[in-house]
Amino acid sequence: MKNAEQQRQFDEELLISQQEIQEETLKHVGRELHDNVGQLLSVATMQMNVVAKIVNDDVKPKVANASEALRESLTEVRNLSKSLNSDIIAKLGFCASVKNEIDRLNKSGLIEASLEMVGENENFENNKDETILFRILQEFFSNTLKYAEAEHLKVYLNYSPKALRIDVEDDGIGFDLKLVEQGSGMTNMKKRAELINAEFHLDSQLNKGTKLKLIYPYRDI
């Protein structure tokens, strides 16, 4: 029993270390996107606005289209940087971060996503838990876009006094849980849920989509 407990503690500490390394990497990428790529796009947008004032009338529509594309790219880069940087996730809060991600998905044109919330939005005492929950949802969203061939994605947040219940579902092609290998994506979601003592239920059926249920009991730092 002692060896089993030692192994459990080792696995948990290893997972925590992996999460911290990953978050630092994502934070760095997010900052680079915001500070460097974002700055370059801002300069390009301003230069395009100057060009629009001096070109011939027959060229102005093309310049206007290019300028609009730059503005949209800048907005997307800024929103993406928010979803990568754990400091910004903690500052925005879980609900606002999920909304930002839903907006990004809709703007991508790849899927129609929606968010519904019931109850009072709770501020978590433990900001790290917010980030971990958000990363679980990001993993689900990513898998949906990559494999599900879904047209719709729905997210429900139900805040109760003691716990937050999260339900996510897509209308994709689904898969047989017994036949699909427990890949890194699925394993990461489950392990992250265990790390914050959240109930984790993933269900999928062929041609009936995939559903994820998380029940997170609020906890102090």
PDB file of C-alpha atoms in Angstrom:
ATOM      1  CA  MET A   1       0.000   0.000   0.000  1.00  0.00           C
ATOM      2  CA  LYS A   2       2.825   2.352   0.850  1.00  0.00           C
ATOM      3  CA  ASN A   3       4.416   1.826  -2.558  1.00  0.00           C
ATOM      4  CA  ALA A   4       1.069   2.373  -4.270  1.00  0.00           C
ATOM      5  CA  GLU A   5       0.549   5.617  -2.364  1.00  0.00           C
ATOM      6  CA  GLN A   6       4.078   6.768  -3.163  1.00  0.00           C
ATOM      7  CA  GLN A   7       3.463   6.005  -6.841  1.00  0.00           C
ATOM      8  CA  ARG A   8       0.189   7.967  -6.747  1.00  0.00           C
ATOM      9  CA  GLN A   9       1.908  10.977  -5.186  1.00  0.00           C
ATOM     10  CA  PHE A  10       4.749  10.750  -7.703  1.00  0.00           C
ATOM     11  CA  ASP A  11       2.297  10.592 -10.637  1.00  0.00           C
ATOM     12  CA  GLU A  12       0.378  13.585  -9.296  1.00  0.00           C
ATOM     13  CA  GLU A  13       3.521  15.664  -8.762  1.00  0.00           C
ATOM     14  CA  LEU A  14       4.731  14.718 -12.249  1.00  0.00           C
ATOM     15  CA  LEU A  15       1.403  15.777 -13.742  1.00  0.00           C
ATOM     16  CA  ILE A  16       1.507  19.080 -11.865  1.00  0.00           C
ATOM     17  CA  SER A  17       5.030  19.716 -13.158  1.00  0.00           C
ATOM     18  CA  GLN A  18       3.957  18.909 -16.710  1.00  0.00           C
ATOM     19  CA  GLN A  19       0.993  21.270 -16.386  1.00  0.00           C
ATOM     20  CA  GLU A  20       3.214  24.074 -15.105  1.00  0.00           C
ATOM     21  CA  ILE A  21       5.721  23.612 -17.947  1.00  0.00           C
ATOM     22  CA  GLN A  22       2.920  23.567 -20.507  1.00  0.00           C
ATOM     23  CA  GLU A  23       1.325  26.700 -19.044  1.00  0.00           C
ATOM     24  CA  GLU A  24       4.642  28.563 -19.125  1.00  0.00           C
ATOM     25  CA  THR A  25       5.111  27.550 -22.771  1.00  0.00           C
ATOM     26  CA  LEU A  26       1.596  28.640 -23.726  1.00  0.00           C
ATOM     27  CA  LYS A  27       2.046  31.883 -21.793  1.00  0.00           C
ATOM     28  CA  HIS A  28       5.241  32.625 -23.715  1.00  0.00           C
ATOM     29  CA  VAL A  29       3.565  31.909 -27.062  1.00  0.00           C
ATOM     30  CA  GLY A  30       0.618  34.089 -26.077  1.00  0.00           C
ATOM     31  CA  ARG A  31       2.884  36.994 -25.202  1.00  0.00           C
ATOM     32  CA  GLU A  32       4.819  36.629 -28.440  1.00  0.00           C
ATOM     33  CA  LEU A  33       1.589  36.686 -30.422  1.00  0.00           C
ATOM     34  CA  HIS A  34       0.308  39.753 -28.618  1.00  0.00           C
ATOM     35  CA  ASP A  35       3.533  41.744 -28.420  1.00  0.00           C
ATOM     36  CA  ASN A  36       5.334  40.850 -31.642  1.00  0.00           C
ATOM     37  CA  VAL A  37       2.844  39.520 -34.196  1.00  0.00           C
ATOM     38  CA  GLY A  38       0.152  41.854 -32.887  1.00  0.00           C
ATOM     39  CA  GLN A  39       2.460  44.846 -33.160  1.00  0.00           C
ATOM     40  CA  LEU A  40       3.423  43.967 -36.743  1.00  0.00           C
ATOM     41  CA  LEU A  41      -0.234  43.672 -37.722  1.00  0.00           C
ATOM     42  CA  SER A  42      -1.015  46.994 -36.044  1.00  0.00           C
ATOM     43  CA  VAL A  43       1.735  48.732 -38.019  1.00  0.00           C
ATOM     44  CA  ALA A  44       0.595  47.068 -41.256  1.00  0.00           C
ATOM     45  CA  THR A  45      -2.977  48.204 -40.601  1.00  0.00           C
ATOM     46  CA  MET A  46      -1.893  51.810 -40.054  1.00  0.00           C
ATOM     47  CA  GLN A  47       0.251  51.729 -43.210  1.00  0.00           C
ATOM     48  CA  MET A  48      -2.664  50.316 -45.207  1.00  0.00           C
ATOM     49  CA  ASN A  49      -4.896  53.141 -43.959  1.00  0.00           C
ATOM     50  CA  VAL A  50      -2.339  55.670 -45.228  1.00  0.00           C
ATOM     51  CA  VAL A  51      -2.182  53.929 -48.618  1.00  0.00           C
ATOM     52  CA  ALA A  52      -5.990  54.006 -48.862  1.00  0.00           C
ATOM     53  CA  LYS A  53      -5.910  57.809 -48.837  1.00  0.00           C
ATOM     54  CA  ILE A  54      -3.507  58.210 -51.758  1.00  0.00           C
ATOM     55  CA  VAL A  55      -4.368  55.436 -54.220  1.00  0.00           C
ATOM     56  CA  ASN A  56      -6.631  55.844 -57.219  1.00  0.00           C
ATOM     57  CA  ASP A  57     -10.351  55.287 -56.770  1.00  0.00           C
ATOM     58  CA  ASP A  58     -10.347  52.075 -58.799  1.00  0.00           C
ATOM     59  CA  VAL A  59      -7.822  50.529 -56.396  1.00  0.00           C
ATOM     60  CA  LYS A  60      -9.426  51.716 -53.150  1.00  0.00           C
ATOM     61  CA  PRO A  61     -11.881  48.761 -52.815  1.00  0.00           C
ATOM     62  CA  LYS A  62      -8.992  46.281 -52.930  1.00  0.00           C
ATOM     63  CA  VAL A  63      -7.032  48.293 -50.388  1.00  0.00           C
ATOM     64  CA  ALA A  64     -10.103  48.498 -48.156  1.00  0.00           C
ATOM     65  CA  ASN A  65     -10.532  44.714 -48.331  1.00  0.00           C
ATOM     66  CA  ALA A  66      -6.872  44.174 -47.451  1.00  0.00           C
ATOM     67  CA  SER A  67      -7.161  46.637 -44.572  1.00  0.00           C
ATOM     68  CA  GLU A  68     -10.243  44.838 -43.213  1.00  0.00           C
ATOM     69  CA  ALA A  69      -8.463  41.486 -43.448  1.00  0.00           C
ATOM     70  CA  LEU A  70      -5.576  42.910 -41.420  1.00  0.00           C
ATOM     71  CA  ARG A  71      -7.936  44.248 -38.758  1.00  0.00           C
ATOM     72  CA  GLU A  72      -9.665  40.868 -38.480  1.00  0.00           C
ATOM     73  CA  SER A  73      -6.299  39.126 -38.244  1.00  0.00           C
ATOM     74  CA  LEU A  74      -5.228  41.480 -35.474  1.00  0.00           C
ATOM     75  CA  THR A  75      -8.424  40.778 -33.526  1.00  0.00           C
ATOM     76  CA  GLU A  76      -7.955  37.031 -33.950  1.00  0.00           C
ATOM     77  CA  VAL A  77      -4.325  37.179 -32.791  1.00  0.00           C
ATOM     78  CA  ARG A  78      -5.313  39.146 -29.688  1.00  0.00           C
ATOM     79  CA  ASN A  79      -8.134  36.735 -28.851  1.00  0.00           C
ATOM     80  CA  LEU A  80      -5.862  33.749 -29.413  1.00  0.00           C
ATOM     81  CA  SER A  81      -3.207  35.257 -27.137  1.00  0.00           C
ATOM     82  CA  LYS A  82      -5.856  35.568 -24.410  1.00  0.00           C
ATOM     83  CA  SER A  83      -6.751  31.884 -24.686  1.00  0.00           C
ATOM     84  CA  LEU A  84      -3.088  30.840 -24.376  1.00  0.00           C
ATOM     85  CA  ASN A  85      -1.939  33.056 -21.510  1.00  0.00           C
ATOM     86  CA  SER A  86      -2.965  31.662 -18.113  1.00  0.00           C
ATOM     87  CA  ASP A  87      -2.440  35.067 -16.463  1.00  0.00           C
ATOM     88  CA  ILE A  88      -5.086  36.576 -18.740  1.00  0.00           C
ATOM     89  CA  ILE A  89      -7.401  33.589 -18.179  1.00  0.00           C
ATOM     90  CA  ALA A  90      -7.125  34.169 -14.431  1.00  0.00           C
ATOM     91  CA  LYS A  91      -7.752  37.894 -14.884  1.00  0.00           C
ATOM     92  CA  LEU A  92     -10.760  37.440 -17.180  1.00  0.00           C
ATOM     93  CA  GLY A  93     -12.206  34.555 -15.187  1.00  0.00           C
ATOM     94  CA  PHE A  94     -13.391  31.183 -16.386  1.00  0.00           C
ATOM     95  CA  CYS A  95     -16.728  32.233 -17.872  1.00  0.00           C
ATOM     96  CA  ALA A  96     -15.316  35.182 -19.856  1.00  0.00           C
ATOM     97  CA  SER A  97     -12.457  32.997 -21.127  1.00  0.00           C
ATOM     98  CA  VAL A  98     -14.909  30.357 -22.365  1.00  0.00           C
ATOM     99  CA  LYS A  99     -16.976  33.076 -24.060  1.00  0.00           C
ATOM    100  CA  ASN A 100     -13.834  34.377 -25.773  1.00  0.00           C
ATOM    101  CA  GLU A 101     -13.094  30.870 -27.050  1.00  0.00           C
ATOM    102  CA  ILE A 102     -16.679  30.406 -28.289  1.00  0.00           C
ATOM    103  CA  ASP A 103     -16.433  33.714 -30.157  1.00  0.00           C
ATOM    104  CA  ARG A 104     -13.159  32.580 -31.755  1.00  0.00           C
ATOM    105  CA  LEU A 105     -14.752  29.338 -32.939  1.00  0.00           C
ATOM    106  CA  ASN A 106     -17.689  31.183 -34.481  1.00  0.00           C
ATOM    107  CA  LYS A 107     -15.428  33.669 -36.257  1.00  0.00           C
ATOM    108  CA  SER A 108     -13.395  30.803 -37.696  1.00  0.00           C
ATOM    109  CA  GLY A 109     -16.406  29.672 -39.718  1.00  0.00           C
ATOM    110  CA  LEU A 110     -15.517  26.041 -39.013  1.00  0.00           C
ATOM    111  CA  ILE A 111     -18.380  25.386 -36.601  1.00  0.00           C
ATOM    112  CA  GLU A 112     -21.393  27.069 -35.021  1.00  0.00           C
ATOM    113  CA  ALA A 113     -20.812  27.302 -31.274  1.00  0.00           C
ATOM    114  CA  SER A 114     -23.047  28.501 -28.452  1.00  0.00           C
ATOM    115  CA  LEU A 115     -22.749  29.165 -24.721  1.00  0.00           C
ATOM    116  CA  GLU A 116     -25.536  29.095 -22.131  1.00  0.00           C
ATOM    117  CA  MET A 117     -25.120  29.899 -18.454  1.00  0.00           C
ATOM    118  CA  VAL A 118     -27.424  29.234 -15.496  1.00  0.00           C
ATOM    119  CA  GLY A 119     -26.937  30.647 -11.999  1.00  0.00           C
ATOM    120  CA  GLU A 120     -24.596  33.259 -10.604  1.00  0.00           C
ATOM    121  CA  ASN A 121     -21.098  33.335 -12.047  1.00  0.00           C
ATOM    122  CA  GLU A 122     -18.843  32.230  -9.193  1.00  0.00           C
ATOM    123  CA  ASN A 123     -15.332  33.586  -8.788  1.00  0.00           C
ATOM    124  CA  PHE A 124     -13.066  30.647  -8.064  1.00  0.00           C
ATOM    125  CA  GLU A 125     -10.870  30.861  -4.995  1.00  0.00           C
ATOM    126  CA  ASN A 126      -8.242  28.815  -6.811  1.00  0.00           C
ATOM    127  CA  ASN A 127      -7.257  30.475 -10.102  1.00  0.00           C
ATOM    128  CA  LYS A 128      -5.225  27.450 -11.182  1.00  0.00           C
ATOM    129  CA  ASP A 129      -8.395  25.371 -11.179  1.00  0.00           C
ATOM    130  CA  GLU A 130     -10.009  27.846 -13.574  1.00  0.00           C
ATOM    131  CA  THR A 131      -7.122  27.421 -15.986  1.00  0.00           C
ATOM    132  CA  ILE A 132      -7.194  23.618 -15.760  1.00  0.00           C
ATOM    133  CA  LEU A 133     -10.953  23.518 -16.407  1.00  0.00           C
ATOM    134  CA  PHE A 134     -10.502  25.854 -19.355  1.00  0.00           C
ATOM    135  CA  ARG A 135      -7.731  23.662 -20.808  1.00  0.00           C
ATOM    136  CA  ILE A 136     -10.024  20.611 -20.586  1.00  0.00           C
ATOM    137  CA  LEU A 137     -12.645  22.441 -22.636  1.00  0.00           C
ATOM    138  CA  GLN A 138     -10.011  23.601 -25.126  1.00  0.00           C
ATOM    139  CA  GLU A 139      -8.946  19.977 -25.608  1.00  0.00           C
ATOM    140  CA  PHE A 140     -12.540  18.955 -26.275  1.00  0.00           C
ATOM    141  CA  PHE A 141     -13.028  21.834 -28.729  1.00  0.00           C
ATOM    142  CA  SER A 142      -9.813  20.917 -30.535  1.00  0.00           C
ATOM    143  CA  ASN A 143     -10.825  17.261 -30.870  1.00  0.00           C
ATOM    144  CA  THR A 144     -14.245  18.301 -32.177  1.00  0.00           C
ATOM    145  CA  LEU A 145     -12.689  20.468 -34.885  1.00  0.00           C
ATOM    146  CA  LYS A 146     -10.100  17.837 -35.848  1.00  0.00           C
ATOM    147  CA  TYR A 147     -12.147  14.658 -35.893  1.00  0.00           C
ATOM    148  CA  ALA A 148     -15.879  15.098 -35.294  1.00  0.00           C
ATOM    149  CA  GLU A 149     -16.984  16.688 -38.575  1.00  0.00           C
ATOM    150  CA  ALA A 150     -19.542  18.503 -36.429  1.00  0.00           C
ATOM    151  CA  GLU A 151     -21.670  21.466 -37.428  1.00  0.00           C
ATOM    152  CA  HIS A 152     -22.669  22.567 -33.939  1.00  0.00           C
ATOM    153  CA  LEU A 153     -20.987  22.768 -30.549  1.00  0.00           C
ATOM    154  CA  LYS A 154     -22.916  23.630 -27.378  1.00  0.00           C
ATOM    155  CA  VAL A 155     -21.559  24.560 -23.966  1.00  0.00           C
ATOM    156  CA  TYR A 156     -23.678  24.797 -20.809  1.00  0.00           C
ATOM    157  CA  LEU A 157     -22.394  26.239 -17.528  1.00  0.00           C
ATOM    158  CA  ASN A 158     -24.561  25.627 -14.470  1.00  0.00           C
ATOM    159  CA  TYR A 159     -23.394  27.445 -11.344  1.00  0.00           C
ATOM    160  CA  SER A 160     -24.776  26.120  -8.072  1.00  0.00           C
ATOM    161  CA  PRO A 161     -23.714  27.169  -4.542  1.00  0.00           C
ATOM    162  CA  LYS A 162     -21.319  24.239  -4.132  1.00  0.00           C
ATOM    163  CA  ALA A 163     -20.265  23.155  -7.602  1.00  0.00           C
ATOM    164  CA  LEU A 164     -20.047  24.105 -11.257  1.00  0.00           C
ATOM    165  CA  ARG A 165     -21.527  21.670 -13.754  1.00  0.00           C
ATOM    166  CA  ILE A 166     -20.239  21.880 -17.322  1.00  0.00           C
ATOM    167  CA  ASP A 167     -21.892  20.089 -20.228  1.00  0.00           C
ATOM    168  CA  VAL A 168     -20.391  20.186 -23.699  1.00  0.00           C
ATOM    169  CA  GLU A 169     -21.723  18.395 -26.756  1.00  0.00           C
ATOM    170  CA  ASP A 170     -21.191  18.286 -30.487  1.00  0.00           C
ATOM    171  CA  ASP A 171     -23.300  16.774 -33.271  1.00  0.00           C
ATOM    172  CA  GLY A 172     -20.389  15.102 -35.018  1.00  0.00           C
ATOM    173  CA  ILE A 173     -19.809  11.562 -36.221  1.00  0.00           C
ATOM    174  CA  GLY A 174     -18.912  10.308 -32.757  1.00  0.00           C
ATOM    175  CA  PHE A 175     -16.847   7.222 -31.983  1.00  0.00           C
ATOM    176  CA  ASP A 176     -16.937   3.950 -30.088  1.00  0.00           C
ATOM    177  CA  LEU A 177     -15.228   4.529 -26.738  1.00  0.00           C
ATOM    178  CA  LYS A 178     -14.365   0.819 -26.479  1.00  0.00           C
ATOM    179  CA  LEU A 179     -12.608   0.769 -29.826  1.00  0.00           C
ATOM    180  CA  VAL A 180     -10.817   4.108 -29.703  1.00  0.00           C
ATOM    181  CA  GLU A 181      -7.396   4.087 -28.108  1.00  0.00           C
ATOM    182  CA  GLN A 182      -7.107   6.339 -25.083  1.00  0.00           C
ATOM    183  CA  GLY A 183      -4.977   8.914 -26.869  1.00  0.00           C
ATOM    184  CA  SER A 184      -3.084  11.752 -25.261  1.00  0.00           C
ATOM    185  CA  GLY A 185      -5.968  14.197 -25.722  1.00  0.00           C
ATOM    186  CA  MET A 186      -8.514  12.054 -23.907  1.00  0.00           C
ATOM    187  CA  THR A 187      -6.016  11.068 -21.245  1.00  0.00           C
ATOM    188  CA  ASN A 188      -5.016  14.692 -20.642  1.00  0.00           C
ATOM    189  CA  MET A 189      -8.619  15.739 -20.094  1.00  0.00           C
ATOM    190  CA  LYS A 190      -9.252  12.962 -17.586  1.00  0.00           C
ATOM    191  CA  LYS A 191      -6.009  13.482 -15.675  1.00  0.00           C
ATOM    192  CA  ARG A 192      -6.572  17.214 -15.459  1.00  0.00           C
ATOM    193  CA  ALA A 193     -10.038  16.611 -14.052  1.00  0.00           C
ATOM    194  CA  GLU A 194      -8.592  14.267 -11.434  1.00  0.00           C
ATOM    195  CA  LEU A 195      -6.064  16.916 -10.483  1.00  0.00           C
ATOM    196  CA  ILE A 196      -8.831  19.309  -9.358  1.00  0.00           C
ATOM    197  CA  ASN A 197     -11.163  16.602  -7.973  1.00  0.00           C
ATOM    198  CA  ALA A 198     -13.714  17.144 -10.727  1.00  0.00           C
ATOM    199  CA  GLU A 199     -16.057  14.404 -11.910  1.00  0.00           C
ATOM    200  CA  PHE A 200     -15.318  13.538 -15.527  1.00  0.00           C
ATOM    201  CA  HIS A 201     -17.718  11.763 -17.869  1.00  0.00           C
ATOM    202  CA  LEU A 202     -17.129  11.419 -21.607  1.00  0.00           C
ATOM    203  CA  ASP A 203     -19.691   9.693 -23.785  1.00  0.00           C
ATOM    204  CA  SER A 204     -19.756   9.217 -27.537  1.00  0.00           C
ATOM    205  CA  GLN A 205     -21.816   7.166 -29.977  1.00  0.00           C
ATOM    206  CA  LEU A 206     -21.342   6.650 -33.675  1.00  0.00           C
ATOM    207  CA  ASN A 207     -23.337   9.214 -35.681  1.00  0.00           C
ATOM    208  CA  LYS A 208     -24.744  10.695 -32.455  1.00  0.00           C
ATOM    209  CA  GLY A 209     -21.976  13.034 -31.417  1.00  0.00           C
ATOM    210  CA  THR A 210     -19.868  13.338 -28.286  1.00  0.00           C
ATOM    211  CA  LYS A 211     -20.759  14.666 -24.852  1.00  0.00           C
ATOM    212  CA  LEU A 212     -18.587  15.766 -21.947  1.00  0.00           C
ATOM    213  CA  LYS A 213     -19.830  16.332 -18.403  1.00  0.00           C
ATOM    214  CA  LEU A 214     -17.693  17.893 -15.685  1.00  0.00           C
ATOM    215  CA  ILE A 215     -18.742  18.582 -12.111  1.00  0.00           C
ATOM    216  CA  TYR A 216     -16.251  20.796 -10.326  1.00  0.00           C
ATOM    217  CA  PRO A 217     -16.710  21.320  -6.554  1.00  0.00           C
ATOM    218  CA  TYR A 218     -15.410  24.763  -5.616  1.00  0.00           C
ATOM    219  CA  ARG A 219     -12.422  24.557  -3.317  1.00  0.00           C
ATOM    220  CA  ASP A 220     -10.204  26.962  -1.411  1.00  0.00           C
ATOM    221  CA  ILE A 221      -6.571  27.606  -2.291  1.00  0.00           C
TER     222      ILE A 221
END
